[in-house]
């Protein structure tokens, strides 16, 4: 397996750049050479499964970077490592110059499942992060919570309990809880994946508008190609087993962005390109992806079709 | 013309006979009884039972000496109250229950939380709790009288031992089953162990705690009866035993109904309390 070669090869293709080539802009988040493996015991033998291998990533202030990859490629693990919730074997993660050694008040996570405390009202759930971090004096918390609740459009629902909310509203609380702590880096782990299609689109539109307003740097994990392109300033593609950044796309649409961009020819072509790159190698290796105007990019993915037990 | 269906379209509500090639048969349907109807049926059943009991005793179908009768029990209750016998017995029993169950509650909650929260303590304590929970603790009664005599202390120990284990086990189970997602939320906001216990584990354990207290309550009442039957013979339990010895079945029934009533009232209080604690649920 000629792994380094694969990364360099894709770097020379138009459309997709190699990971780690983010120019000289000062980065808010830098992930370098990140590797992580799980050991799994099956019977008598212990098997080590590499989940992330040599992952490079960087995020500029105010940027929204979406990470897309097939399920099980380790994208949620990557987010867990950046959040400080998971440990890693080697490499470095640096946020604003500080190495990540655990959870930190500079980062806030929007979880895949809303994970709200069912015995707390919306207001008290949104205050939860402020309460645990203890940076902000108690009397200032209600104001910050109210601001975050208004930001996600939940004004008027402050006194409802989670079971009284729809799935979309629960995710808004999840988002507000993270925003209330005023993080420098927002980490979103497939937050809209479990929502129905209509709610998901509404939430995407709102996040589009919201990012333009707050300008908080965001790492957004998704497995939805349109979502990755609609929301992201850049899209990082991950390959599976072991997970690595296989390529990077600069999304050429201006902000504030609306759903209209999904109708554009350019958007469809990028989506098509992503789709071909992410699909397990079913098509013949030499065949270029059908997207017109963008030259074929074979993601020479090591470990993409093997290693599947 | 459009031919619409004339038969009822909801097969669950329709029930009744299905015709056709399968012949006539009663197709199963969901049966519901409204709340007032339930209450009415229950009341009628109780009244019918009492009337039949009284009638059977009056007609000597059953031996009134052994089976007593509702009117005899009513009169016995009246004289037991007017002489102050019942009041004194209830006070004694209530004191025993209060102290014994109170201790069980304190120790059960405390030990249960520590056991559920700390895996090492759990590993150490769990064998004892499992064995003592599985054993019929009433079997220890003779040993307890050897250790602490036959006074109030022995009675309290019996009540405590019967009631404390279901509370420990349920509280520990509730605290142990920590919601992993909420745990990670707390971690992501730099929550400490105490934060997690306070904001995630304990509130999440409330249903288990309530069910432990409910079981402990039922067990404590059994413990009270056993303690009063075999150790000291006072209170309502002692009244029942003494009445039985003198073939005063009416007085014995009064005691039994006092226990039944107390159990209903205590369970009702707990239920109201549980609903308050659970108001965030559907």
CSV table of N, CA and C in Angstrom, one decimal, chain A residues 163-249:
chain,number,residue,atom,x,y,z
A,163,UNK,N,-39.6,16.2,26.5
A,163,UNK,CA,-40.6,15.3,25.9
A,163,UNK,C,-41.7,16.0,25.2
A,164,UNK,N,-41.8,17.3,25.5
A,164,UNK,CA,-42.8,18.1,24.8
A,164,UNK,C,-42.4,18.7,23.5
A,165,UNK,N,-41.1,18.5,23.2
A,165,UNK,CA,-40.5,19.1,22.0
A,165,UNK,C,-40.4,18.1,20.8
A,166,UNK,N,-40.5,18.5,19.6
A,166,UNK,CA,-40.2,17.7,18.4
A,166,UNK,C,-38.7,17.4,18.3
A,167,UNK,N,-38.4,16.5,17.5
A,167,UNK,CA,-37.0,16.1,17.3
A,167,UNK,C,-36.1,17.3,16.9
A,168,UNK,N,-36.7,18.1,16.0
A,168,UNK,CA,-36.0,19.3,15.5
A,168,UNK,C,-35.8,20.3,16.6
A,169,UNK,N,-36.8,20.5,17.4
A,169,UNK,CA,-36.7,21.5,18.5
A,169,UNK,C,-35.7,21.0,19.5
A,170,UNK,N,-35.6,19.7,19.8
A,170,UNK,CA,-34.7,19.1,20.7
A,170,UNK,C,-33.2,19.4,20.2
A,171,UNK,N,-33.0,19.3,18.9
A,171,UNK,CA,-31.7,19.6,18.4
A,171,UNK,C,-31.4,21.1,18.5
A,172,UNK,N,-32.4,21.9,18.4
A,172,UNK,CA,-32.2,23.3,18.6
A,172,UNK,C,-31.7,23.6,20.0
A,173,UNK,N,-32.3,22.9,21.0
A,173,UNK,CA,-31.8,23.1,22.4
A,173,UNK,C,-30.4,22.6,22.5
A,174,UNK,N,-30.1,21.5,21.9
A,174,UNK,CA,-28.8,20.9,21.9
A,174,UNK,C,-27.8,21.9,21.3
A,175,UNK,N,-28.2,22.6,20.3
A,175,UNK,CA,-27.3,23.7,19.7
A,175,UNK,C,-27.2,24.9,20.6
A,176,UNK,N,-28.4,25.3,21.1
A,176,UNK,CA,-28.4,26.5,22.0
A,176,UNK,C,-27.5,26.2,23.2
A,177,UNK,N,-27.5,25.0,23.8
A,177,UNK,CA,-26.7,24.6,24.9
A,177,UNK,C,-25.3,24.8,24.7
A,178,UNK,N,-24.9,24.5,23.4
A,178,UNK,CA,-23.4,24.6,23.1
A,178,UNK,C,-23.1,26.1,22.8
A,179,UNK,N,-24.0,26.8,22.1
A,179,UNK,CA,-23.8,28.2,21.8
A,179,UNK,C,-23.7,29.1,23.1
A,180,UNK,N,-24.5,28.7,24.1
A,180,UNK,CA,-24.6,29.6,25.3
A,180,UNK,C,-23.3,29.7,26.0
A,181,UNK,N,-22.4,28.8,25.8
A,181,UNK,CA,-21.1,28.8,26.5
A,181,UNK,C,-20.1,29.7,25.7
A,182,UNK,N,-20.5,30.2,24.5
A,182,UNK,CA,-19.7,31.1,23.7
A,182,UNK,C,-18.4,30.4,23.3
A,183,UNK,N,-18.4,29.2,22.7
A,183,UNK,CA,-17.2,28.5,22.4
A,183,UNK,C,-16.4,29.2,21.2
A,184,UNK,N,-15.1,29.0,21.2
A,184,UNK,CA,-14.4,29.4,20.0
A,184,UNK,C,-14.5,28.5,18.9
A,185,UNK,N,-14.8,27.2,19.2
A,185,UNK,CA,-14.9,26.2,18.2
A,185,UNK,C,-16.2,25.3,18.5
A,186,UNK,N,-17.1,25.2,17.5
A,186,UNK,CA,-18.3,24.5,17.7
A,186,UNK,C,-18.1,23.1,17.0
A,187,UNK,N,-18.4,22.1,17.7
A,187,UNK,CA,-18.2,20.7,17.1
A,187,UNK,C,-19.5,20.1,17.0
A,188,UNK,N,-19.9,19.8,15.8
A,188,UNK,CA,-21.3,19.3,15.5
A,188,UNK,C,-21.2,17.9,14.9
A,189,UNK,N,-21.7,16.9,15.6
A,189,UNK,CA,-21.6,15.5,15.3
A,189,UNK,C,-22.9,15.0,14.6
A,190,UNK,N,-23.0,15.1,13.3
A,190,UNK,CA,-24.2,14.6,12.6
A,190,UNK,C,-25.4,15.1,13.3
A,191,UNK,N,-25.6,16.3,13.6
A,191,UNK,CA,-26.7,16.7,14.5
A,191,UNK,C,-28.1,16.6,13.8
A,192,UNK,N,-28.1,16.6,12.5
A,192,UNK,CA,-29.4,16.5,11.8
A,192,UNK,C,-29.7,15.2,11.2
A,193,UNK,N,-28.8,14.2,11.5
A,193,UNK,CA,-28.9,12.9,10.8
A,193,UNK,C,-30.1,12.2,11.2
A,194,UNK,N,-30.6,12.4,12.4
A,194,UNK,CA,-31.8,11.6,12.8
A,194,UNK,C,-33.1,12.3,12.6
A,195,UNK,N,-33.1,13.4,11.9
A,195,UNK,CA,-34.3,14.2,11.7
A,195,UNK,C,-35.0,13.8,10.4
A,196,UNK,N,-36.3,14.0,10.3
A,196,UNK,CA,-36.9,13.7,9.1
A,196,UNK,C,-36.5,14.8,8.0
A,197,UNK,N,-36.7,14.4,6.7
A,197,UNK,CA,-36.1,15.2,5.7
A,197,UNK,C,-36.5,16.7,5.7
A,198,UNK,N,-37.8,17.0,6.0
A,198,UNK,CA,-38.2,18.4,5.9
A,198,UNK,C,-37.6,19.2,7.1
A,199,UNK,N,-37.6,18.6,8.3
A,199,UNK,CA,-37.0,19.2,9.4
A,199,UNK,C,-35.5,19.4,9.2
A,200,UNK,N,-34.9,18.4,8.6
A,200,UNK,CA,-33.4,18.5,8.4
A,200,UNK,C,-33.1,19.7,7.5
A,201,UNK,N,-33.9,19.9,6.4
A,201,UNK,CA,-33.7,21.0,5.5
A,201,UNK,C,-33.9,22.3,6.2
A,202,UNK,N,-34.9,22.4,7.1
A,202,UNK,CA,-35.2,23.6,7.8
A,202,UNK,C,-34.0,24.0,8.7
A,203,UNK,N,-33.5,22.9,9.4
A,203,UNK,CA,-32.4,23.1,10.3
A,203,UNK,C,-31.1,23.5,9.6
A,204,UNK,N,-30.9,22.9,8.4
A,204,UNK,CA,-29.7,23.3,7.6
A,204,UNK,C,-29.8,24.8,7.3
A,205,UNK,N,-31.0,25.2,6.8
A,205,UNK,CA,-31.2,26.6,6.4
A,205,UNK,C,-30.9,27.5,7.6
A,206,UNK,N,-31.4,27.1,8.8
A,206,UNK,CA,-31.2,28.0,9.9
A,206,UNK,C,-29.7,28.0,10.3
A,207,UNK,N,-29.1,26.9,10.2
A,207,UNK,CA,-27.7,26.9,10.6
A,207,UNK,C,-26.9,27.8,9.6
A,208,UNK,N,-27.2,27.7,8.4
A,208,UNK,CA,-26.6,28.6,7.4
A,208,UNK,C,-26.7,30.1,7.8
A,209,UNK,N,-27.9,30.5,8.2
A,209,UNK,CA,-28.2,31.8,8.6
A,209,UNK,C,-27.4,32.1,9.9
A,210,UNK,N,-27.4,31.2,10.8
A,210,UNK,CA,-26.9,31.4,12.1
A,210,UNK,C,-25.4,31.5,12.1
A,211,UNK,N,-24.7,30.7,11.2
A,211,UNK,CA,-23.2,30.8,11.1
A,211,UNK,C,-22.8,32.2,10.6
A,212,UNK,N,-23.6,32.7,9.7
A,212,UNK,CA,-23.3,34.0,9.2
A,212,UNK,C,-23.3,35.0,10.3
A,213,UNK,N,-24.3,34.9,11.2
A,213,UNK,CA,-24.5,35.8,12.3
A,213,UNK,C,-23.5,35.7,13.4
A,214,UNK,N,-23.2,34.4,13.8
A,214,UNK,CA,-22.3,34.3,15.0
A,214,UNK,C,-20.9,34.2,14.6
A,215,UNK,N,-20.6,33.7,13.4
A,215,UNK,CA,-19.3,33.6,12.9
A,215,UNK,C,-18.4,32.7,13.7
A,216,UNK,N,-19.0,31.7,14.4
A,216,UNK,CA,-18.2,30.8,15.2
A,216,UNK,C,-17.7,29.7,14.3
A,217,UNK,N,-16.4,29.4,14.5
A,217,UNK,CA,-15.8,28.4,13.7
A,217,UNK,C,-16.4,27.0,14.1
A,218,UNK,N,-16.7,26.2,13.0
A,218,UNK,CA,-17.5,25.0,13.3
A,218,UNK,C,-16.9,23.8,12.5
A,219,UNK,N,-16.7,22.7,13.2
A,219,UNK,CA,-16.4,21.5,12.6
A,219,UNK,C,-17.7,20.6,12.6
A,220,UNK,N,-18.1,20.3,11.4
A,220,UNK,CA,-19.4,19.7,11.2
A,220,UNK,C,-19.3,18.3,10.6
A,221,UNK,N,-19.6,17.3,11.3
A,221,UNK,CA,-19.6,15.9,10.8
A,221,UNK,C,-20.9,15.6,10.1
A,222,UNK,N,-20.8,15.0,8.9
A,222,UNK,CA,-22.0,14.6,8.3
A,222,UNK,C,-21.8,13.4,7.3
A,223,UNK,N,-22.8,12.7,6.9
A,223,UNK,CA,-22.7,11.7,5.9
A,223,UNK,C,-23.5,12.1,4.7
A,224,UNK,N,-24.1,13.3,4.7
A,224,UNK,CA,-25.0,13.7,3.7
A,224,UNK,C,-24.2,14.7,2.8
A,225,UNK,N,-24.1,14.3,1.5
A,225,UNK,CA,-23.3,15.1,0.6
A,225,UNK,C,-23.8,16.5,0.4
A,226,UNK,N,-25.1,16.6,0.1
A,226,UNK,CA,-25.7,17.9,-0.1
A,226,UNK,C,-25.5,18.8,1.2
A,227,UNK,N,-25.7,18.2,2.3
A,227,UNK,CA,-25.5,18.9,3.6
A,227,UNK,C,-24.1,19.5,3.7
A,228,UNK,N,-23.1,18.6,3.4
A,228,UNK,CA,-21.7,19.0,3.5
A,228,UNK,C,-21.4,20.2,2.6
A,229,UNK,N,-22.0,20.2,1.4
A,229,UNK,CA,-21.7,21.3,0.4
A,229,UNK,C,-22.5,22.5,0.7
A,230,UNK,N,-23.7,22.3,1.2
A,230,UNK,CA,-24.5,23.5,1.5
A,230,UNK,C,-24.0,24.3,2.7
A,231,UNK,N,-23.5,23.5,3.7
A,231,UNK,CA,-23.1,24.2,4.9
A,231,UNK,C,-21.6,24.6,5.0
A,232,UNK,N,-20.8,23.8,4.3
A,232,UNK,CA,-19.4,24.0,4.5
A,232,UNK,C,-18.7,25.1,3.7
A,233,UNK,N,-17.7,25.7,4.3
A,233,UNK,CA,-16.8,26.6,3.5
A,233,UNK,C,-15.9,25.7,2.7
A,234,UNK,N,-15.5,24.6,3.5
A,234,UNK,CA,-14.7,23.6,2.8
A,234,UNK,C,-15.3,22.2,3.2
A,235,UNK,N,-15.0,21.2,2.4
A,235,UNK,CA,-15.5,19.9,2.7
A,235,UNK,C,-14.3,19.0,2.8
A,236,UNK,N,-14.1,18.3,4.0
A,236,UNK,CA,-13.0,17.3,4.1
A,236,UNK,C,-13.6,15.9,3.8
A,237,UNK,N,-13.0,15.2,3.0
A,237,UNK,CA,-13.5,13.8,2.7
A,237,UNK,C,-12.7,12.8,3.5
A,238,UNK,N,-13.4,11.9,4.1
A,238,UNK,CA,-12.6,10.9,4.8
A,238,UNK,C,-12.8,9.6,4.2
A,239,UNK,N,-11.8,8.8,4.1
A,239,UNK,CA,-11.9,7.4,3.7
A,239,UNK,C,-11.9,6.5,4.9
A,240,UNK,N,-12.4,5.3,4.7
A,240,UNK,CA,-12.7,4.4,5.8
A,240,UNK,C,-11.5,3.4,6.1
A,241,UNK,N,-11.4,3.0,7.3
A,241,UNK,CA,-10.6,1.9,7.8
A,241,UNK,C,-9.2,1.8,7.2
A,242,UNK,N,-8.3,2.4,7.7
A,242,UNK,CA,-8.4,3.4,8.7
A,242,UNK,C,-8.8,4.8,8.2
A,243,UNK,N,-9.5,5.5,9.0
A,243,UNK,CA,-9.9,6.8,8.6
A,243,UNK,C,-8.8,7.8,8.3
A,244,UNK,N,-8.8,8.5,7.2
A,244,UNK,CA,-7.9,9.5,6.9
A,244,UNK,C,-8.5,10.5,6.0
A,245,UNK,N,-8.0,11.7,6.0
A,245,UNK,CA,-8.5,12.8,5.1
A,245,UNK,C,-8.0,12.5,3.7
A,246,UNK,N,-9.0,12.2,2.8
A,246,UNK,CA,-8.6,11.8,1.5
A,246,UNK,C,-8.6,12.9,0.5
A,247,UNK,N,-9.2,14.0,0.9
A,247,UNK,CA,-9.2,15.2,0.0
A,247,UNK,C,-10.0,16.3,0.6
A,248,UNK,N,-9.8,17.5,0.0
A,248,UNK,CA,-10.4,18.7,0.5
A,248,UNK,C,-11.1,19.4,-0.6
A,249,UNK,N,-12.3,19.9,-0.4
A,249,UNK,CA,-12.9,20.7,-1.5
A,249,UNK,C,-13.2,22.1,-0.9
